[in-house]
Amino acid sequence: MPSHTEVPQSMRAWQVTQLGEPQDALTQQSLPTPVPTDAEVLIRVAAVAANFPDVLLARGEYQVKPELPFIPGVECSGTVAAVGAGVTAFQIGDRVVAGKIGVLAEYAAVDAASVHPIPDSFDFVAASGLNIAYQTAWFALHRRAELKAGEWLLVHAAAGGVGAATVQLGVAAGARVIGVVGSEEKAEVARAAGAEHVILRGGDIASEVKRITEGHGADVVFDPVGGAAFTASTRAVAFEGRIVVIGFASGEIPQLTVSHALVKNYAVLGLYWGLYQERMPHLVDAAHDELIRLFDEGKIAPVVDHVVAFDDAPAAITKLATGTTVGRVVIQVTE
């Protein structure tokens, strides 16, 4: 039997009961509180960071398609409420972050390998978005692109949760960062995150990059947008540059003319961070330790757009789908 504190038998949770836009797809339910298996940790969820995958999950467009009904939410922060019999890395009361589909609830049972400790100085609201945003950015820049100090880094959607994290980590690595954003308001967010130059989407991105870099181009491109952003990236990338494809927030999956990659010997690299959690969790652990070090040194600070109450979760995720938010939208579950 797992060790545990007093845990209620039931909990509030949001479920996707039909596929569609989040506002229509999500229904609040009272469900039995999960009991952790021997390898799991039960987390009393404090905050859930809304992510674009939550939008795709609600629509049935994510690469993982849980059977209806299911609880969405892919990352959270909180306190360990119970530990499975085989878990030795955590104790009741530990402050943690975790990643797993199914955390938009008052309690979530998560495999211990997907749970990481956070210091007392890291408040739950800010920490809730540490896993996906900063881990994705870290693996994109350091594992896939092997970003070097002094290189030019072009970040699309630089004011979003993942984009702002990428800007901060790029600056921390000594890169010169160019951010692409959709409005002047978002430009200020990108600059605050550390972008040296900011380009407004809608203009000739490639020409601006060439102008800023004096013809050199971007050594590394971070692209979570796809569509026209990817096309611009292929024109803006430098000789032997690397374009890291994160996703397709634009809704358009671009087609690559492979012969074009030979023009500048550039590489197109894919990144689905969840595969590292599944196949190489030791790398995720190492990245988490490095992120906590950078947080302690003041080099990264999660950008939060706004915080909503648990009852307002569908509206928050729906707003995230509009692309009008900056930084993270966080759903506060418990105090």
mmCIF file of C-alpha atoms in Angstrom:
data_model
loop_
_atom_site.group_PDB
_atom_site.id
_atom_site.type_symbol
_atom_site.label_atom_id
_atom_site.label_comp_id
_atom_site.label_asym_id
_atom_site.label_seq_id
_atom_site.Cartn_x
_atom_site.Cartn_y
_atom_site.Cartn_z
ATOM 1 C CA MET A 1 0.000 0.000 0.000
ATOM 2 C CA PRO A 2 1.291 3.517 -0.714
ATOM 3 C CA SER A 3 2.305 5.883 2.037
ATOM 4 C CA HIS A 4 -0.114 8.778 2.137
ATOM 5 C CA THR A 5 -1.547 11.692 4.024
ATOM 6 C CA GLU A 6 -5.272 12.304 4.300
ATOM 7 C CA VAL A 7 -6.504 12.293 0.715
ATOM 8 C CA PRO A 8 -10.190 12.789 -0.146
ATOM 9 C CA GLN A 9 -11.974 9.962 -1.936
ATOM 10 C CA SER A 10 -13.236 12.247 -4.695
ATOM 11 C CA MET A 11 -11.897 15.272 -6.541
ATOM 12 C CA ARG A 12 -12.879 17.909 -9.063
ATOM 13 C CA ALA A 13 -11.545 17.366 -12.550
ATOM 14 C CA TRP A 14 -12.104 18.666 -16.054
ATOM 15 C CA GLN A 15 -12.797 16.067 -18.708
ATOM 16 C CA VAL A 16 -12.974 16.240 -22.474
ATOM 17 C CA THR A 17 -16.345 14.569 -23.043
ATOM 18 C CA GLN A 18 -16.688 15.432 -26.739
ATOM 19 C CA LEU A 19 -14.167 16.657 -29.288
ATOM 20 C CA GLY A 20 -14.278 20.315 -30.253
ATOM 21 C CA GLU A 21 -13.111 23.721 -29.106
ATOM 22 C CA PRO A 22 -12.083 23.664 -25.415
ATOM 23 C CA GLN A 23 -15.004 25.851 -24.315
ATOM 24 C CA ASP A 24 -17.429 23.224 -25.651
ATOM 25 C CA ALA A 25 -15.409 20.060 -25.144
ATOM 26 C CA LEU A 26 -14.623 20.365 -21.423
ATOM 27 C CA THR A 27 -16.987 19.375 -18.616
ATOM 28 C CA GLN A 28 -16.246 19.578 -14.894
ATOM 29 C CA GLN A 29 -16.788 16.293 -13.071
ATOM 30 C CA SER A 30 -16.496 14.797 -9.608
ATOM 31 C CA LEU A 31 -14.285 11.730 -9.970
ATOM 32 C CA PRO A 32 -12.621 9.216 -7.637
ATOM 33 C CA THR A 33 -9.218 10.423 -6.508
ATOM 34 C CA PRO A 34 -6.586 8.243 -8.200
ATOM 35 C CA VAL A 35 -4.549 5.813 -6.118
ATOM 36 C CA PRO A 36 -0.867 5.734 -7.106
ATOM 37 C CA THR A 37 0.645 2.474 -8.280
ATOM 38 C CA ASP A 38 3.932 1.262 -6.840
ATOM 39 C CA ALA A 39 5.862 3.425 -9.329
ATOM 40 C CA GLU A 40 3.697 6.530 -9.100
ATOM 41 C CA VAL A 41 3.454 9.703 -7.051
ATOM 42 C CA LEU A 42 0.104 11.255 -6.182
ATOM 43 C CA ILE A 43 0.292 15.033 -6.534
ATOM 44 C CA ARG A 44 -2.053 17.522 -4.929
ATOM 45 C CA VAL A 45 -2.141 19.872 -7.895
ATOM 46 C CA ALA A 46 -1.533 23.538 -7.161
ATOM 47 C CA ALA A 47 -1.384 24.961 -10.689
ATOM 48 C CA VAL A 48 -1.657 23.748 -14.270
ATOM 49 C CA ALA A 49 0.021 25.600 -17.136
ATOM 50 C CA ALA A 50 -2.222 25.648 -20.203
ATOM 51 C CA ASN A 51 -0.439 24.515 -23.352
ATOM 52 C CA PHE A 52 -1.304 24.418 -27.043
ATOM 53 C CA PRO A 53 -1.416 20.590 -26.832
ATOM 54 C CA ASP A 54 -4.454 21.061 -24.544
ATOM 55 C CA VAL A 55 -6.209 22.799 -27.435
ATOM 56 C CA LEU A 56 -5.218 20.002 -29.819
ATOM 57 C CA LEU A 57 -6.278 17.321 -27.321
ATOM 58 C CA ALA A 58 -9.727 18.894 -27.053
ATOM 59 C CA ARG A 59 -10.028 18.945 -30.842
ATOM 60 C CA GLY A 60 -8.731 15.406 -31.265
ATOM 61 C CA GLU A 61 -5.792 16.733 -33.298
ATOM 62 C CA TYR A 62 -2.902 15.881 -30.973
ATOM 63 C CA GLN A 63 -0.501 13.041 -31.852
ATOM 64 C CA VAL A 64 -1.699 11.239 -28.725
ATOM 65 C CA LYS A 65 -5.460 10.586 -28.795
ATOM 66 C CA PRO A 66 -6.806 9.400 -25.429
ATOM 67 C CA GLU A 67 -10.126 7.585 -25.397
ATOM 68 C CA LEU A 68 -13.115 9.746 -24.406
ATOM 69 C CA PRO A 69 -13.742 10.892 -21.769
ATOM 70 C CA PHE A 70 -10.298 11.931 -20.548
ATOM 71 C CA ILE A 71 -8.687 14.552 -18.337
ATOM 72 C CA PRO A 72 -6.513 17.043 -20.274
ATOM 73 C CA GLY A 73 -3.695 19.158 -18.879
ATOM 74 C CA VAL A 74 -0.114 18.164 -19.639
ATOM 75 C CA GLU A 75 1.987 19.791 -16.903
ATOM 76 C CA CYS A 76 1.476 20.949 -13.347
ATOM 77 C CA SER A 77 3.072 21.946 -10.086
ATOM 78 C CA GLY A 78 2.021 20.843 -6.630
ATOM 79 C CA THR A 79 2.797 18.884 -3.491
ATOM 80 C CA VAL A 80 3.338 15.153 -3.087
ATOM 81 C CA ALA A 81 0.293 13.731 -1.307
ATOM 82 C CA ALA A 82 1.168 10.017 -1.502
ATOM 83 C CA VAL A 83 3.944 7.824 -2.866
ATOM 84 C CA GLY A 84 3.804 4.309 -4.262
ATOM 85 C CA ALA A 85 5.529 1.493 -2.410
ATOM 86 C CA GLY A 86 8.392 1.410 -4.894
ATOM 87 C CA VAL A 87 9.076 5.145 -4.903
ATOM 88 C CA THR A 88 12.101 6.290 -2.888
ATOM 89 C CA ALA A 89 12.955 9.602 -4.586
ATOM 90 C CA PHE A 90 10.035 11.570 -3.107
ATOM 91 C CA GLN A 91 8.369 12.067 0.243
ATOM 92 C CA ILE A 92 4.976 13.418 1.216
ATOM 93 C CA GLY A 93 5.087 17.198 1.242
ATOM 94 C CA ASP A 94 7.778 17.581 -1.427
ATOM 95 C CA ARG A 95 7.220 20.462 -3.838
ATOM 96 C CA VAL A 96 7.321 19.205 -7.427
ATOM 97 C CA VAL A 97 6.552 19.756 -11.089
ATOM 98 C CA ALA A 98 5.303 16.974 -13.326
ATOM 99 C CA GLY A 99 4.364 16.241 -16.907
ATOM 100 C CA LYS A 100 1.636 13.853 -18.045
ATOM 101 C CA ILE A 101 -1.655 14.045 -19.920
ATOM 102 C CA GLY A 102 -4.362 14.134 -17.258
ATOM 103 C CA VAL A 103 -3.322 16.709 -14.644
ATOM 104 C CA LEU A 104 -6.209 19.215 -14.950
ATOM 105 C CA ALA A 105 -7.666 17.994 -11.676
ATOM 106 C CA GLU A 106 -7.229 18.462 -7.948
ATOM 107 C CA TYR A 107 -5.074 15.319 -7.778
ATOM 108 C CA ALA A 108 -2.974 13.506 -10.378
ATOM 109 C CA ALA A 109 -1.112 10.189 -10.208
ATOM 110 C CA VAL A 110 2.112 10.508 -12.210
ATOM 111 C CA ASP A 111 4.957 8.074 -12.851
ATOM 112 C CA ALA A 112 7.776 9.073 -10.502
ATOM 113 C CA ALA A 113 10.180 9.319 -13.458
ATOM 114 C CA SER A 114 8.103 12.236 -14.788
ATOM 115 C CA VAL A 115 8.181 14.160 -11.492
ATOM 116 C CA HIS A 116 10.912 16.626 -10.511
ATOM 117 C CA PRO A 117 11.569 18.600 -7.312
ATOM 118 C CA ILE A 118 11.517 22.391 -7.151
ATOM 119 C CA PRO A 119 12.979 24.696 -4.489
ATOM 120 C CA ASP A 120 10.850 26.647 -2.032
ATOM 121 C CA SER A 121 11.846 29.848 -3.832
ATOM 122 C CA PHE A 122 9.999 28.751 -6.987
ATOM 123 C CA ASP A 123 6.312 29.589 -6.541
ATOM 124 C CA PHE A 124 3.793 27.107 -7.908
ATOM 125 C CA VAL A 125 2.243 29.426 -10.518
ATOM 126 C CA ALA A 126 5.565 30.195 -12.192
ATOM 127 C CA ALA A 127 6.881 26.650 -11.809
ATOM 128 C CA SER A 128 3.812 25.049 -13.396
ATOM 129 C CA GLY A 129 5.144 25.875 -16.864
ATOM 130 C CA LEU A 130 8.728 24.764 -16.275
ATOM 131 C CA ASN A 131 8.444 21.257 -17.677
ATOM 132 C CA ILE A 132 7.211 21.636 -21.235
ATOM 133 C CA ALA A 133 8.224 25.190 -22.130
ATOM 134 C CA TYR A 134 11.745 25.204 -20.750
ATOM 135 C CA GLN A 135 12.485 21.528 -21.375
ATOM 136 C CA THR A 136 11.338 21.915 -24.993
ATOM 137 C CA ALA A 137 13.479 25.011 -25.408
ATOM 138 C CA TRP A 138 16.447 23.361 -23.722
ATOM 139 C CA PHE A 139 16.363 20.237 -25.879
ATOM 140 C CA ALA A 140 15.783 22.266 -29.041
ATOM 141 C CA LEU A 141 18.748 24.551 -28.433
ATOM 142 C CA HIS A 142 21.233 22.224 -26.802
ATOM 143 C CA ARG A 143 20.378 18.638 -27.757
ATOM 144 C CA ARG A 144 19.139 19.149 -31.320
ATOM 145 C CA ALA A 145 20.709 22.384 -32.577
ATOM 146 C CA GLU A 146 23.853 22.409 -30.402
ATOM 147 C CA LEU A 147 23.635 26.184 -30.071
ATOM 148 C CA LYS A 148 26.967 27.917 -29.504
ATOM 149 C CA ALA A 149 27.795 31.213 -27.830
ATOM 150 C CA GLY A 150 27.889 34.070 -30.314
ATOM 151 C CA GLU A 151 25.534 32.425 -32.812
ATOM 152 C CA TRP A 152 22.399 34.111 -34.127
ATOM 153 C CA LEU A 153 19.174 32.529 -32.862
ATOM 154 C CA LEU A 154 15.834 33.281 -34.545
ATOM 155 C CA VAL A 155 12.782 32.508 -32.368
ATOM 156 C CA HIS A 156 9.294 32.485 -33.867
ATOM 157 C CA ALA A 157 6.377 33.264 -31.509
ATOM 158 C CA ALA A 158 8.946 34.765 -29.168
ATOM 159 C CA ALA A 159 6.370 36.159 -26.723
ATOM 160 C CA GLY A 160 4.558 32.859 -26.151
ATOM 161 C CA GLY A 161 5.255 30.535 -23.249
ATOM 162 C CA VAL A 162 7.693 28.309 -25.127
ATOM 163 C CA GLY A 163 9.048 31.172 -27.237
ATOM 164 C CA ALA A 164 9.894 33.400 -24.266
ATOM 165 C CA ALA A 165 11.569 30.434 -22.567
ATOM 166 C CA THR A 166 13.652 29.887 -25.717
ATOM 167 C CA VAL A 167 14.689 33.535 -25.808
ATOM 168 C CA GLN A 168 15.796 33.399 -22.165
ATOM 169 C CA LEU A 169 17.739 30.167 -22.636
ATOM 170 C CA GLY A 170 19.306 31.477 -25.829
ATOM 171 C CA VAL A 171 20.562 34.558 -24.022
ATOM 172 C CA ALA A 172 21.807 32.406 -21.137
ATOM 173 C CA ALA A 173 23.800 30.357 -23.674
ATOM 174 C CA GLY A 174 25.436 33.485 -25.082
ATOM 175 C CA ALA A 175 23.495 33.608 -28.355
ATOM 176 C CA ARG A 176 22.314 36.787 -30.070
ATOM 177 C CA VAL A 177 18.543 36.465 -30.226
ATOM 178 C CA ILE A 178 16.081 37.744 -32.820
ATOM 179 C CA GLY A 179 12.426 37.324 -31.899
ATOM 180 C CA VAL A 180 9.442 37.225 -34.246
ATOM 181 C CA VAL A 181 6.116 38.354 -32.747
ATOM 182 C CA GLY A 182 2.653 39.372 -33.879
ATOM 183 C CA SER A 183 2.255 42.810 -32.264
ATOM 184 C CA GLU A 184 4.143 45.683 -30.658
ATOM 185 C CA GLU A 185 2.781 44.633 -27.253
ATOM 186 C CA LYS A 186 4.306 41.197 -27.743
ATOM 187 C CA ALA A 187 7.523 42.803 -28.939
ATOM 188 C CA GLU A 188 7.976 44.314 -25.477
ATOM 189 C CA VAL A 189 7.604 40.853 -23.920
ATOM 190 C CA ALA A 190 10.241 39.414 -26.254
ATOM 191 C CA ARG A 191 12.619 42.284 -25.472
ATOM 192 C CA ALA A 192 12.056 41.820 -21.744
ATOM 193 C CA ALA A 193 12.936 38.129 -22.173
ATOM 194 C CA GLY A 194 16.238 39.225 -23.695
ATOM 195 C CA ALA A 195 15.732 39.440 -27.462
ATOM 196 C CA GLU A 196 18.311 41.796 -28.956
ATOM 197 C CA HIS A 197 16.136 42.442 -32.024
ATOM 198 C CA VAL A 198 12.411 41.927 -32.642
ATOM 199 C CA ILE A 199 10.634 41.538 -35.990
ATOM 200 C CA LEU A 200 6.870 41.968 -36.384
ATOM 201 C CA ARG A 201 5.231 39.074 -38.207
ATOM 202 C CA GLY A 202 3.710 40.007 -41.553
ATOM 203 C CA GLY A 203 6.743 41.690 -43.058
ATOM 204 C CA ASP A 204 9.678 40.151 -44.902
ATOM 205 C CA ILE A 205 11.216 38.189 -42.042
ATOM 206 C CA ALA A 206 14.084 36.772 -44.076
ATOM 207 C CA SER A 207 15.172 40.191 -45.357
ATOM 208 C CA GLU A 208 15.070 41.622 -41.841
ATOM 209 C CA VAL A 209 17.153 38.766 -40.496
ATOM 210 C CA LYS A 210 19.717 39.260 -43.257
ATOM 211 C CA ARG A 211 19.802 43.002 -42.511
ATOM 212 C CA ILE A 212 20.220 42.515 -38.760
ATOM 213 C CA THR A 213 22.909 39.868 -39.161
ATOM 214 C CA GLU A 214 24.681 41.773 -41.960
ATOM 215 C CA GLY A 215 23.998 39.030 -44.473
ATOM 216 C CA HIS A 216 24.982 36.115 -42.229
ATOM 217 C CA GLY A 217 21.521 34.742 -41.455
ATOM 218 C CA ALA A 218 20.270 32.806 -38.437
ATOM 219 C CA ASP A 219 22.509 29.962 -37.282
ATOM 220 C CA VAL A 220 19.623 28.377 -35.381
ATOM 221 C CA VAL A 221 15.885 28.811 -35.937
ATOM 222 C CA PHE A 222 13.262 27.763 -33.364
ATOM 223 C CA ASP A 223 9.926 27.221 -35.122
ATOM 224 C CA PRO A 224 6.764 26.206 -33.249
ATOM 225 C CA VAL A 225 4.543 27.892 -35.876
ATOM 226 C CA GLY A 226 5.013 26.168 -39.235
ATOM 227 C CA GLY A 227 3.328 27.453 -42.380
ATOM 228 C CA ALA A 228 4.714 30.757 -43.655
ATOM 229 C CA ALA A 229 7.078 30.976 -40.656
ATOM 230 C CA PHE A 230 8.878 27.827 -41.783
ATOM 231 C CA THR A 231 9.143 29.100 -45.354
ATOM 232 C CA ALA A 232 10.673 32.325 -44.046
ATOM 233 C CA SER A 233 13.056 30.277 -41.916
ATOM 234 C CA THR A 234 14.436 28.417 -44.930
ATOM 235 C CA ARG A 235 15.256 31.792 -46.495
ATOM 236 C CA ALA A 236 16.652 33.310 -43.301
ATOM 237 C CA VAL A 237 18.815 30.402 -42.147
ATOM 238 C CA ALA A 238 22.583 30.734 -42.422
ATOM 239 C CA PHE A 239 25.053 28.444 -44.144
ATOM 240 C CA GLU A 240 25.156 25.203 -42.106
ATOM 241 C CA GLY A 241 22.274 26.561 -40.025
ATOM 242 C CA ARG A 242 19.780 24.412 -38.143
ATOM 243 C CA ILE A 243 15.996 24.806 -38.175
ATOM 244 C CA VAL A 244 14.319 23.052 -35.237
ATOM 245 C CA VAL A 245 10.668 22.250 -35.930
ATOM 246 C CA ILE A 246 8.632 22.160 -32.694
ATOM 247 C CA GLY A 247 5.047 22.191 -33.950
ATOM 248 C CA PHE A 248 2.491 23.857 -36.166
ATOM 249 C CA ALA A 249 0.585 26.468 -34.169
ATOM 250 C CA SER A 250 -0.415 28.138 -37.450
ATOM 251 C CA GLY A 251 -2.430 25.034 -38.324
ATOM 252 C CA GLU A 252 -0.432 24.610 -41.529
ATOM 253 C CA ILE A 253 2.130 21.833 -41.869
ATOM 254 C CA PRO A 254 4.695 23.116 -44.391
ATOM 255 C CA GLN A 255 6.224 21.081 -47.200
ATOM 256 C CA LEU A 256 10.001 21.093 -47.546
ATOM 257 C CA THR A 257 11.609 21.089 -50.966
ATOM 258 C CA VAL A 258 14.520 18.889 -49.973
ATOM 259 C CA SER A 259 16.782 20.203 -52.711
ATOM 260 C CA HIS A 260 16.593 23.651 -51.102
ATOM 261 C CA ALA A 261 18.477 22.321 -48.078
ATOM 262 C CA LEU A 262 21.483 21.859 -50.355
ATOM 263 C CA VAL A 263 21.580 25.559 -51.239
ATOM 264 C CA LYS A 264 23.017 26.470 -47.828
ATOM 265 C CA ASN A 265 23.706 23.027 -46.367
ATOM 266 C CA TYR A 266 21.138 23.657 -43.650
ATOM 267 C CA ALA A 267 19.495 20.998 -41.502
ATOM 268 C CA VAL A 268 15.843 20.597 -40.496
ATOM 269 C CA LEU A 269 15.544 18.911 -37.100
ATOM 270 C CA GLY A 270 12.377 17.664 -35.456
ATOM 271 C CA LEU A 271 11.694 17.850 -31.739
ATOM 272 C CA TYR A 272 8.906 16.139 -29.807
ATOM 273 C CA TRP A 273 10.133 16.543 -26.231
ATOM 274 C CA GLY A 274 7.880 13.794 -24.876
ATOM 275 C CA LEU A 275 10.008 11.155 -26.593
ATOM 276 C CA TYR A 276 12.938 12.071 -24.349
ATOM 277 C CA GLN A 277 10.756 11.604 -21.292
ATOM 278 C CA GLU A 278 9.845 8.150 -22.614
ATOM 279 C CA ARG A 279 13.193 6.992 -23.999
ATOM 280 C CA MET A 280 15.948 8.994 -22.286
ATOM 281 C CA PRO A 281 14.577 10.225 -18.938
ATOM 282 C CA HIS A 282 18.118 10.670 -17.594
ATOM 283 C CA LEU A 283 18.580 13.522 -20.086
ATOM 284 C CA VAL A 284 15.360 15.133 -18.855
ATOM 285 C CA ASP A 285 16.614 14.862 -15.264
ATOM 286 C CA ALA A 286 19.897 16.516 -16.225
ATOM 287 C CA ALA A 287 18.100 19.313 -18.093
ATOM 288 C CA HIS A 288 15.826 19.903 -15.083
ATOM 289 C CA ASP A 289 18.850 20.278 -12.792
ATOM 290 C CA GLU A 290 20.371 22.787 -15.208
ATOM 291 C CA LEU A 291 17.108 24.748 -15.432
ATOM 292 C CA ILE A 292 16.852 24.975 -11.655
ATOM 293 C CA ARG A 293 20.451 26.235 -11.556
ATOM 294 C CA LEU A 294 19.635 28.917 -14.134
ATOM 295 C CA PHE A 295 16.515 29.883 -12.145
ATOM 296 C CA ASP A 296 18.541 30.177 -8.933
ATOM 297 C CA GLU A 297 21.031 32.394 -10.789
ATOM 298 C CA GLY A 298 18.240 34.632 -12.087
ATOM 299 C CA LYS A 299 18.897 33.782 -15.728
ATOM 300 C CA ILE A 300 15.422 32.391 -16.411
ATOM 301 C CA ALA A 301 12.055 33.540 -15.068
ATOM 302 C CA PRO A 302 8.819 32.072 -16.448
ATOM 303 C CA VAL A 303 6.577 34.716 -18.045
ATOM 304 C CA VAL A 304 2.952 34.429 -16.881
ATOM 305 C CA ASP A 305 0.266 36.193 -18.920
ATOM 306 C CA HIS A 306 -2.499 35.686 -16.365
ATOM 307 C CA VAL A 307 -3.829 33.280 -13.763
ATOM 308 C CA VAL A 308 -7.398 31.950 -13.762
ATOM 309 C CA ALA A 309 -9.435 29.980 -11.269
ATOM 310 C CA PHE A 310 -10.021 26.259 -11.750
ATOM 311 C CA ASP A 311 -13.640 26.866 -12.773
ATOM 312 C CA ASP A 312 -12.463 29.079 -15.647
ATOM 313 C CA ALA A 313 -10.149 26.503 -17.223
ATOM 314 C CA PRO A 314 -12.102 26.026 -20.498
ATOM 315 C CA ALA A 315 -12.153 29.760 -21.220
ATOM 316 C CA ALA A 316 -8.431 30.014 -20.480
ATOM 317 C CA ILE A 317 -7.533 27.194 -22.862
ATOM 318 C CA THR A 318 -9.870 28.633 -25.496
ATOM 319 C CA LYS A 319 -8.110 31.997 -25.233
ATOM 320 C CA LEU A 320 -4.780 30.265 -25.623
ATOM 321 C CA ALA A 321 -6.004 28.960 -28.990
ATOM 322 C CA THR A 322 -6.521 32.527 -30.249
ATOM 323 C CA GLY A 323 -2.809 33.328 -30.078
ATOM 324 C CA THR A 324 -3.465 36.595 -28.223
ATOM 325 C CA THR A 325 -1.767 35.609 -24.967
ATOM 326 C CA VAL A 326 1.851 36.284 -23.990
ATOM 327 C CA GLY A 327 3.835 33.937 -21.795
ATOM 328 C CA ARG A 328 1.894 31.290 -19.923
ATOM 329 C CA VAL A 329 -1.775 31.065 -19.007
ATOM 330 C CA VAL A 330 -1.914 29.312 -15.636
ATOM 331 C CA ILE A 331 -4.921 27.608 -14.055
ATOM 332 C CA GLN A 332 -4.765 27.784 -10.256
ATOM 333 C CA VAL A 333 -6.216 24.595 -8.810
ATOM 334 C CA THR A 334 -5.476 24.875 -5.075
ATOM 335 C CA GLU A 335 -3.849 27.526 -2.905
#
